[in-house]
Amino acid sequence: MATYGYDHIHFRSEDPHAARKFWEEMFGATLVQERKLGGAPSFNMDLNGMTFIISGRAEGEDPVRTSSDPRYGLDHFGLRVDNMDDAAADLRAKKAEFICEPWEIRPGVKIAFIKGPDNISIELAQRD
């Protein structure tokens, strides 16, 4: 039987340079590799061991955006934080837009959501 594990997340962005800047400034992500993908800028990033890719519109590509609410497919993804209060204060100082303020969904679990580039939702989760 095959064994599966996390490899990467790939974001497609209308403005990949702005998306890269967001991840660097908000979360301290670092650039691992910059290249072209289908003629578009593409950035391989690292966030504390989590690999993700940000790329722009490929040459000749004409993406069609459908209604953004509700949307199907990827709803959000989560980042673990060790202290929600510190994380929220840090992100507020960086002008992050909170979609959902921090709250305790059940004993020992606090969550919050911020808006990322291209209207993606990023969940912050503290699990005691």
CSV table of N, CA and C in Angstrom, one decimal:
chain,number,residue,atom,x,y,z
A,1,MET,N,0.8,-1.2,0.0
A,1,MET,CA,0.0,0.0,0.0
A,1,MET,C,0.9,1.2,0.0
A,2,ALA,N,0.5,2.3,-0.8
A,2,ALA,CA,1.2,3.5,-0.8
A,2,ALA,C,1.1,4.3,0.5
A,3,THR,N,2.2,5.1,0.8
A,3,THR,CA,2.2,5.9,2.0
A,3,THR,C,2.1,7.4,1.5
A,4,TYR,N,1.3,8.2,2.1
A,4,TYR,CA,1.1,9.6,1.7
A,4,TYR,C,1.5,10.5,2.8
A,5,GLY,N,2.0,11.7,2.5
A,5,GLY,CA,2.4,12.7,3.4
A,5,GLY,C,2.3,14.0,2.7
A,6,TYR,N,2.4,15.1,3.5
A,6,TYR,CA,2.3,16.4,3.0
A,6,TYR,C,3.6,16.7,2.1
A,7,ASP,N,3.4,17.4,1.0
A,7,ASP,CA,4.5,17.8,0.2
A,7,ASP,C,4.4,19.3,0.0
A,8,HIS,N,3.3,19.9,-0.5
A,8,HIS,CA,3.2,21.3,-0.7
A,8,HIS,C,1.8,21.8,-1.0
A,9,ILE,N,1.6,23.1,-0.9
A,9,ILE,CA,0.3,23.7,-1.3
A,9,ILE,C,0.7,24.7,-2.5
A,10,HIS,N,-0.1,24.8,-3.5
A,10,HIS,CA,0.2,25.6,-4.6
A,10,HIS,C,-0.9,26.7,-4.8
A,11,PHE,N,-0.5,27.9,-4.6
A,11,PHE,CA,-1.5,29.0,-4.7
A,11,PHE,C,-1.3,29.7,-6.1
A,12,ARG,N,-2.4,29.9,-6.8
A,12,ARG,CA,-2.4,30.7,-8.0
A,12,ARG,C,-2.9,32.1,-7.7
A,13,SER,N,-2.1,33.1,-8.1
A,13,SER,CA,-2.4,34.4,-7.7
A,13,SER,C,-2.5,35.4,-8.8
A,14,GLU,N,-3.4,36.4,-8.7
A,14,GLU,CA,-3.5,37.4,-9.7
A,14,GLU,C,-2.3,38.3,-9.6
A,15,ASP,N,-1.7,38.4,-8.5
A,15,ASP,CA,-0.5,39.3,-8.3
A,15,ASP,C,0.5,38.5,-7.4
A,16,PRO,N,1.3,37.6,-8.0
A,16,PRO,CA,2.1,36.7,-7.2
A,16,PRO,C,3.2,37.5,-6.4
A,17,HIS,N,3.6,38.6,-6.9
A,17,HIS,CA,4.6,39.4,-6.2
A,17,HIS,C,4.0,40.0,-4.9
A,18,ALA,N,2.8,40.4,-4.9
A,18,ALA,CA,2.1,40.9,-3.7
A,18,ALA,C,1.8,39.8,-2.8
A,19,ALA,N,1.4,38.6,-3.3
A,19,ALA,CA,1.2,37.4,-2.5
A,19,ALA,C,2.4,37.0,-1.8
A,20,ARG,N,3.5,37.0,-2.5
A,20,ARG,CA,4.8,36.6,-1.9
A,20,ARG,C,5.1,37.6,-0.7
A,21,LYS,N,5.0,38.9,-0.9
A,21,LYS,CA,5.2,39.9,0.1
A,21,LYS,C,4.3,39.7,1.3
A,22,PHE,N,3.0,39.4,1.1
A,22,PHE,CA,2.1,39.1,2.2
A,22,PHE,C,2.7,38.0,3.1
A,23,TRP,N,3.1,36.9,2.5
A,23,TRP,CA,3.5,35.7,3.2
A,23,TRP,C,4.8,36.0,4.0
A,24,GLU,N,5.7,36.8,3.3
A,24,GLU,CA,7.0,37.2,4.0
A,24,GLU,C,6.7,38.1,5.2
A,25,GLU,N,5.8,39.1,5.0
A,25,GLU,CA,5.6,40.1,6.0
A,25,GLU,C,4.7,39.6,7.1
A,26,MET,N,3.7,38.9,6.8
A,26,MET,CA,2.7,38.5,7.8
A,26,MET,C,3.2,37.3,8.7
A,27,PHE,N,3.9,36.4,8.0
A,27,PHE,CA,4.3,35.1,8.7
A,27,PHE,C,5.8,34.8,8.7
A,28,GLY,N,6.6,35.6,8.1
A,28,GLY,CA,8.0,35.3,8.0
A,28,GLY,C,8.4,34.2,7.1
A,29,ALA,N,7.6,34.0,6.1
A,29,ALA,CA,8.0,32.9,5.1
A,29,ALA,C,9.3,33.4,4.4
A,30,THR,N,10.0,32.5,3.9
A,30,THR,CA,11.3,32.8,3.2
A,30,THR,C,11.2,32.2,1.8
A,31,LEU,N,11.9,32.9,0.9
A,31,LEU,CA,12.0,32.5,-0.5
A,31,LEU,C,13.0,31.4,-0.6
A,32,VAL,N,12.6,30.2,-1.2
A,32,VAL,CA,13.5,29.1,-1.5
A,32,VAL,C,14.0,29.2,-2.9
A,33,GLN,N,13.1,29.4,-3.8
A,33,GLN,CA,13.4,29.5,-5.3
A,33,GLN,C,12.5,30.4,-6.0
A,34,GLU,N,13.0,31.1,-7.0
A,34,GLU,CA,12.2,32.0,-7.8
A,34,GLU,C,12.5,31.5,-9.3
A,35,ARG,N,11.4,31.3,-10.0
A,35,ARG,CA,11.5,30.7,-11.4
A,35,ARG,C,10.3,31.2,-12.2
A,36,LYS,N,10.2,30.8,-13.4
A,36,LYS,CA,9.1,31.0,-14.3
A,36,LYS,C,8.4,29.6,-14.4
A,37,LEU,N,7.0,29.7,-14.3
A,37,LEU,CA,6.2,28.5,-14.5
A,37,LEU,C,5.1,28.9,-15.5
A,38,GLY,N,5.3,28.3,-16.7
A,38,GLY,CA,4.4,28.7,-17.8
A,38,GLY,C,4.5,30.1,-18.2
A,39,GLY,N,5.7,30.6,-18.0
A,39,GLY,CA,6.0,32.0,-18.4
A,39,GLY,C,5.7,33.0,-17.3
A,40,ALA,N,5.1,32.5,-16.2
A,40,ALA,CA,4.6,33.4,-15.1
A,40,ALA,C,5.6,33.3,-13.9
A,41,PRO,N,5.7,34.4,-13.1
A,41,PRO,CA,6.5,34.3,-11.9
A,41,PRO,C,6.0,33.2,-11.0
A,42,SER,N,7.0,32.5,-10.4
A,42,SER,CA,6.6,31.5,-9.5
A,42,SER,C,7.7,31.5,-8.4
A,43,PHE,N,7.1,31.4,-7.1
A,43,PHE,CA,8.0,31.4,-5.9
A,43,PHE,C,7.8,30.2,-5.1
A,44,ASN,N,8.9,29.5,-4.8
A,44,ASN,CA,8.8,28.4,-3.9
A,44,ASN,C,9.2,29.0,-2.5
A,45,MET,N,8.3,28.8,-1.5
A,45,MET,CA,8.4,29.4,-0.2
A,45,MET,C,8.5,28.4,0.9
A,46,ASP,N,9.1,28.8,2.0
A,46,ASP,CA,9.1,27.9,3.2
A,46,ASP,C,8.6,28.7,4.4
A,47,LEU,N,7.7,28.0,5.1
A,47,LEU,CA,7.2,28.6,6.4
A,47,LEU,C,7.4,27.6,7.5
A,48,ASN,N,8.6,27.7,8.1
A,48,ASN,CA,8.9,26.7,9.2
A,48,ASN,C,8.7,25.3,8.8
A,49,GLY,N,9.3,24.9,7.6
A,49,GLY,CA,9.2,23.6,7.1
A,49,GLY,C,8.0,23.2,6.3
A,50,MET,N,7.1,24.2,6.2
A,50,MET,CA,5.9,23.9,5.3
A,50,MET,C,6.2,24.6,3.9
A,51,THR,N,6.3,23.8,2.9
A,51,THR,CA,6.6,24.2,1.5
A,51,THR,C,5.3,24.6,0.8
A,52,PHE,N,5.3,25.8,0.2
A,52,PHE,CA,4.2,26.2,-0.7
A,52,PHE,C,4.7,27.0,-1.9
A,53,ILE,N,3.9,27.0,-2.9
A,53,ILE,CA,4.3,27.7,-4.2
A,53,ILE,C,3.3,28.7,-4.5
A,54,ILE,N,3.8,29.9,-4.9
A,54,ILE,CA,2.9,31.0,-5.4
A,54,ILE,C,3.2,31.2,-6.8
A,55,SER,N,2.3,31.1,-7.7
A,55,SER,CA,2.6,31.4,-9.1
A,55,SER,C,1.4,32.3,-9.7
A,56,GLY,N,1.8,33.0,-10.8
A,56,GLY,CA,0.9,33.9,-11.5
A,56,GLY,C,0.2,33.2,-12.7
A,57,ARG,N,-0.5,34.0,-13.4
A,57,ARG,CA,-1.2,33.5,-14.6
A,57,ARG,C,-0.2,33.1,-15.7
A,58,ALA,N,-0.3,31.9,-16.2
A,58,ALA,CA,0.5,31.3,-17.2
A,58,ALA,C,0.2,32.0,-18.6
A,59,GLU,N,1.2,32.0,-19.4
A,59,GLU,CA,1.0,32.6,-20.8
A,59,GLU,C,-0.1,31.9,-21.5
A,60,GLY,N,-1.0,32.7,-22.0
A,60,GLY,CA,-2.2,32.2,-22.8
A,60,GLY,C,-3.3,31.7,-21.9
A,61,GLU,N,-3.2,31.7,-20.6
A,61,GLU,CA,-4.2,31.3,-19.7
A,61,GLU,C,-5.2,32.4,-19.5
A,62,ASP,N,-6.5,32.0,-19.5
A,62,ASP,CA,-7.6,32.9,-19.3
A,62,ASP,C,-8.5,32.4,-18.1
A,63,PRO,N,-8.0,32.6,-16.9
A,63,PRO,CA,-8.8,32.0,-15.8
A,63,PRO,C,-10.2,32.7,-15.7
A,64,VAL,N,-11.2,31.9,-15.4
A,64,VAL,CA,-12.5,32.4,-15.3
A,64,VAL,C,-12.9,32.3,-13.8
A,65,ARG,N,-13.2,33.4,-13.2
A,65,ARG,CA,-13.6,33.4,-11.8
A,65,ARG,C,-15.1,33.3,-11.7
A,66,THR,N,-15.6,32.4,-10.9
A,66,THR,CA,-17.0,32.3,-10.7
A,66,THR,C,-17.4,33.0,-9.4
A,67,SER,N,-18.6,32.9,-9.1
A,67,SER,CA,-19.0,33.6,-7.8
A,67,SER,C,-18.1,33.1,-6.7
A,68,SER,N,-17.7,34.1,-5.9
A,68,SER,CA,-16.8,33.7,-4.8
A,68,SER,C,-17.5,33.3,-3.5
A,69,ASP,N,-18.8,33.4,-3.5
A,69,ASP,CA,-19.5,33.0,-2.3
A,69,ASP,C,-20.8,32.4,-2.6
A,70,PRO,N,-21.1,31.2,-2.3
A,70,PRO,CA,-20.2,30.2,-1.7
A,70,PRO,C,-19.2,29.7,-2.7
A,71,ARG,N,-18.1,29.2,-2.3
A,71,ARG,CA,-17.2,28.5,-3.2
A,71,ARG,C,-17.0,27.1,-2.7
A,72,TYR,N,-16.7,26.3,-3.7
A,72,TYR,CA,-16.5,24.9,-3.4
A,72,TYR,C,-15.0,24.5,-3.6
A,73,GLY,N,-14.5,23.4,-3.2
A,73,GLY,CA,-13.1,23.1,-3.2
A,73,GLY,C,-12.5,23.5,-1.9
A,74,LEU,N,-11.3,24.1,-2.0
A,74,LEU,CA,-10.6,24.5,-0.8
A,74,LEU,C,-11.3,25.6,-0.1
A,75,ASP,N,-11.7,25.4,1.1
A,75,ASP,CA,-12.4,26.5,1.8
A,75,ASP,C,-11.4,27.3,2.6
A,76,HIS,N,-10.4,26.7,3.2
A,76,HIS,CA,-9.4,27.4,3.9
A,76,HIS,C,-8.3,26.4,4.3
A,77,PHE,N,-7.2,26.9,4.8
A,77,PHE,CA,-6.2,26.0,5.4
A,77,PHE,C,-5.7,26.7,6.7
A,78,GLY,N,-5.2,25.9,7.6
A,78,GLY,CA,-4.8,26.4,8.9
A,78,GLY,C,-3.4,26.4,9.2
A,79,LEU,N,-3.0,27.4,10.0
A,79,LEU,CA,-1.6,27.5,10.5
A,79,LEU,C,-1.7,27.4,12.0
A,80,ARG,N,-0.9,26.6,12.6
A,80,ARG,CA,-0.8,26.4,14.0
A,80,ARG,C,-0.1,27.6,14.7
A,81,VAL,N,-0.6,28.1,15.8
A,81,VAL,CA,0.0,29.1,16.6
A,81,VAL,C,0.2,28.6,18.0
A,82,ASP,N,1.2,29.0,18.7
A,82,ASP,CA,1.4,28.6,20.1
A,82,ASP,C,0.7,29.5,21.1
A,83,ASN,N,0.4,30.8,20.6
A,83,ASN,CA,-0.3,31.7,21.5
A,83,ASN,C,-1.2,32.6,20.6
A,84,MET,N,-2.5,32.4,20.7
A,84,MET,CA,-3.4,33.1,19.8
A,84,MET,C,-3.4,34.6,20.1
A,85,ASP,N,-3.3,35.0,21.4
A,85,ASP,CA,-3.3,36.5,21.7
A,85,ASP,C,-2.1,37.1,21.1
A,86,ASP,N,-0.9,36.5,21.2
A,86,ASP,CA,0.3,37.1,20.6
A,86,ASP,C,0.2,37.1,19.1
A,87,ALA,N,-0.3,36.0,18.5
A,87,ALA,CA,-0.4,36.0,17.0
A,87,ALA,C,-1.4,37.0,16.5
A,88,ALA,N,-2.5,37.2,17.2
A,88,ALA,CA,-3.5,38.2,16.7
A,88,ALA,C,-2.9,39.6,16.9
A,89,ALA,N,-2.2,39.9,18.0
A,89,ALA,CA,-1.6,41.2,18.1
A,89,ALA,C,-0.6,41.5,17.1
A,90,ASP,N,0.2,40.5,16.8
A,90,ASP,CA,1.3,40.6,15.7
A,90,ASP,C,0.6,40.9,14.4
A,91,LEU,N,-0.4,40.1,14.0
A,91,LEU,CA,-1.0,40.3,12.7
A,91,LEU,C,-1.8,41.6,12.6
A,92,ARG,N,-2.4,42.0,13.7
A,92,ARG,CA,-3.1,43.3,13.7
A,92,ARG,C,-2.1,44.5,13.5
A,93,ALA,N,-0.9,44.4,14.1
A,93,ALA,CA,0.1,45.4,13.9
A,93,ALA,C,0.6,45.4,12.5
A,94,LYS,N,0.5,44.3,11.8
A,94,LYS,CA,0.8,44.2,10.4
A,94,LYS,C,-0.3,44.5,9.4
A,95,LYS,N,-1.5,45.0,10.0
A,95,LYS,CA,-2.7,45.3,9.3
A,95,LYS,C,-3.4,44.2,8.6
A,96,ALA,N,-3.3,43.0,9.2
A,96,ALA,CA,-4.0,41.8,8.7
A,96,ALA,C,-5.5,42.1,8.8
A,97,GLU,N,-6.3,41.6,7.9
A,97,GLU,CA,-7.8,41.7,7.9
A,97,GLU,C,-8.4,40.5,8.5
A,98,PHE,N,-9.0,40.6,9.7
A,98,PHE,CA,-9.6,39.5,10.4
A,98,PHE,C,-11.0,39.2,9.8
A,99,ILE,N,-11.2,38.0,9.4
A,99,ILE,CA,-12.5,37.6,8.9
A,99,ILE,C,-13.4,37.1,10.1
A,100,CYS,N,-12.7,36.5,11.0
A,100,CYS,CA,-13.3,36.0,12.3
A,100,CYS,C,-12.3,36.2,13.4
A,101,GLU,N,-12.7,37.0,14.4
A,101,GLU,CA,-11.9,37.3,15.5
A,101,GLU,C,-11.6,36.0,16.3
A,102,PRO,N,-10.5,36.0,17.0
A,102,PRO,CA,-10.1,34.8,17.9
A,102,PRO,C,-11.2,34.5,18.8
A,103,TRP,N,-11.5,33.2,18.9
A,103,TRP,CA,-12.5,32.7,19.9
A,103,TRP,C,-12.2,31.3,20.2
A,104,GLU,N,-12.7,30.8,21.4
A,104,GLU,CA,-12.5,29.5,21.8
A,104,GLU,C,-13.7,28.6,21.3
A,105,ILE,N,-13.5,27.7,20.4
A,105,ILE,CA,-14.5,26.9,19.8
A,105,ILE,C,-14.9,25.8,20.7
A,106,ARG,N,-14.0,25.3,21.5
A,106,ARG,CA,-14.2,24.3,22.6
A,106,ARG,C,-13.0,24.4,23.5
A,107,PRO,N,-13.2,23.9,24.7
A,107,PRO,CA,-12.1,24.0,25.7
A,107,PRO,C,-10.7,23.6,25.1
A,108,GLY,N,-9.7,24.4,25.2
A,108,GLY,CA,-8.4,24.1,24.7
A,108,GLY,C,-8.1,24.4,23.2
A,109,VAL,N,-9.1,24.9,22.5
A,109,VAL,CA,-9.0,25.2,21.1
A,109,VAL,C,-9.5,26.6,20.8
A,110,LYS,N,-8.6,27.5,20.3
A,110,LYS,CA,-8.9,28.8,19.9
A,110,LYS,C,-8.6,28.9,18.4
A,111,ILE,N,-9.5,29.6,17.7
A,111,ILE,CA,-9.3,29.8,16.2
A,111,ILE,C,-9.6,31.2,15.9
A,112,ALA,N,-9.1,31.6,14.7
A,112,ALA,CA,-9.4,32.9,14.1
A,112,ALA,C,-9.1,32.7,12.6
A,113,PHE,N,-9.7,33.6,11.8
A,113,PHE,CA,-9.4,33.6,10.4
A,113,PHE,C,-9.0,35.0,9.9
A,114,ILE,N,-8.0,35.0,9.0
A,114,ILE,CA,-7.7,36.3,8.3
A,114,ILE,C,-7.8,36.1,6.8
A,115,LYS,N,-7.9,37.2,6.2
A,115,LYS,CA,-8.0,37.2,4.7
A,115,LYS,C,-6.6,37.3,4.1
A,116,GLY,N,-6.4,36.4,3.2
A,116,GLY,CA,-5.1,36.4,2.5
A,116,GLY,C,-5.2,36.9,1.1
A,117,PRO,N,-4.1,36.8,0.3
A,117,PRO,CA,-4.1,37.3,-1.0
A,117,PRO,C,-5.2,36.5,-1.9
A,118,ASP,N,-5.8,37.1,-2.8
A,118,ASP,CA,-6.7,36.5,-3.7
A,118,ASP,C,-7.9,35.9,-3.0
A,119,ASN,N,-8.3,36.6,-1.8
A,119,ASN,CA,-9.4,36.2,-1.0
A,119,ASN,C,-9.4,34.8,-0.4
A,120,ILE,N,-8.2,34.3,-0.2
A,120,ILE,CA,-8.1,33.0,0.5
A,120,ILE,C,-8.3,33.2,2.0
A,121,SER,N,-8.8,32.2,2.6
A,121,SER,CA,-9.0,32.3,4.1
A,121,SER,C,-7.9,31.5,4.8
A,122,ILE,N,-7.3,32.1,5.8
A,122,ILE,CA,-6.3,31.4,6.5
A,122,ILE,C,-6.7,31.3,8.0
A,123,GLU,N,-6.8,30.1,8.5
A,123,GLU,CA,-7.2,29.9,9.8
A,123,GLU,C,-6.0,29.8,10.7
A,124,LEU,N,-6.1,30.4,11.9
A,124,LEU,CA,-5.1,30.3,12.9
A,124,LEU,C,-5.6,29.4,14.0
A,125,ALA,N,-4.9,28.4,14.4
A,125,ALA,CA,-5.4,27.5,15.4
A,125,ALA,C,-4.4,27.3,16.6
A,126,GLN,N,-4.9,27.5,17.8
A,126,GLN,CA,-4.1,27.2,19.0
A,126,GLN,C,-4.8,26.0,19.7
A,127,ARG,N,-4.0,25.0,19.8
A,127,ARG,CA,-4.5,23.8,20.5
A,127,ARG,C,-3.7,23.5,21.7
A,128,ASP,N,-4.3,23.6,22.8
A,128,ASP,CA,-3.6,23.4,24.1
A,128,ASP,C,-3.4,21.9,24.4
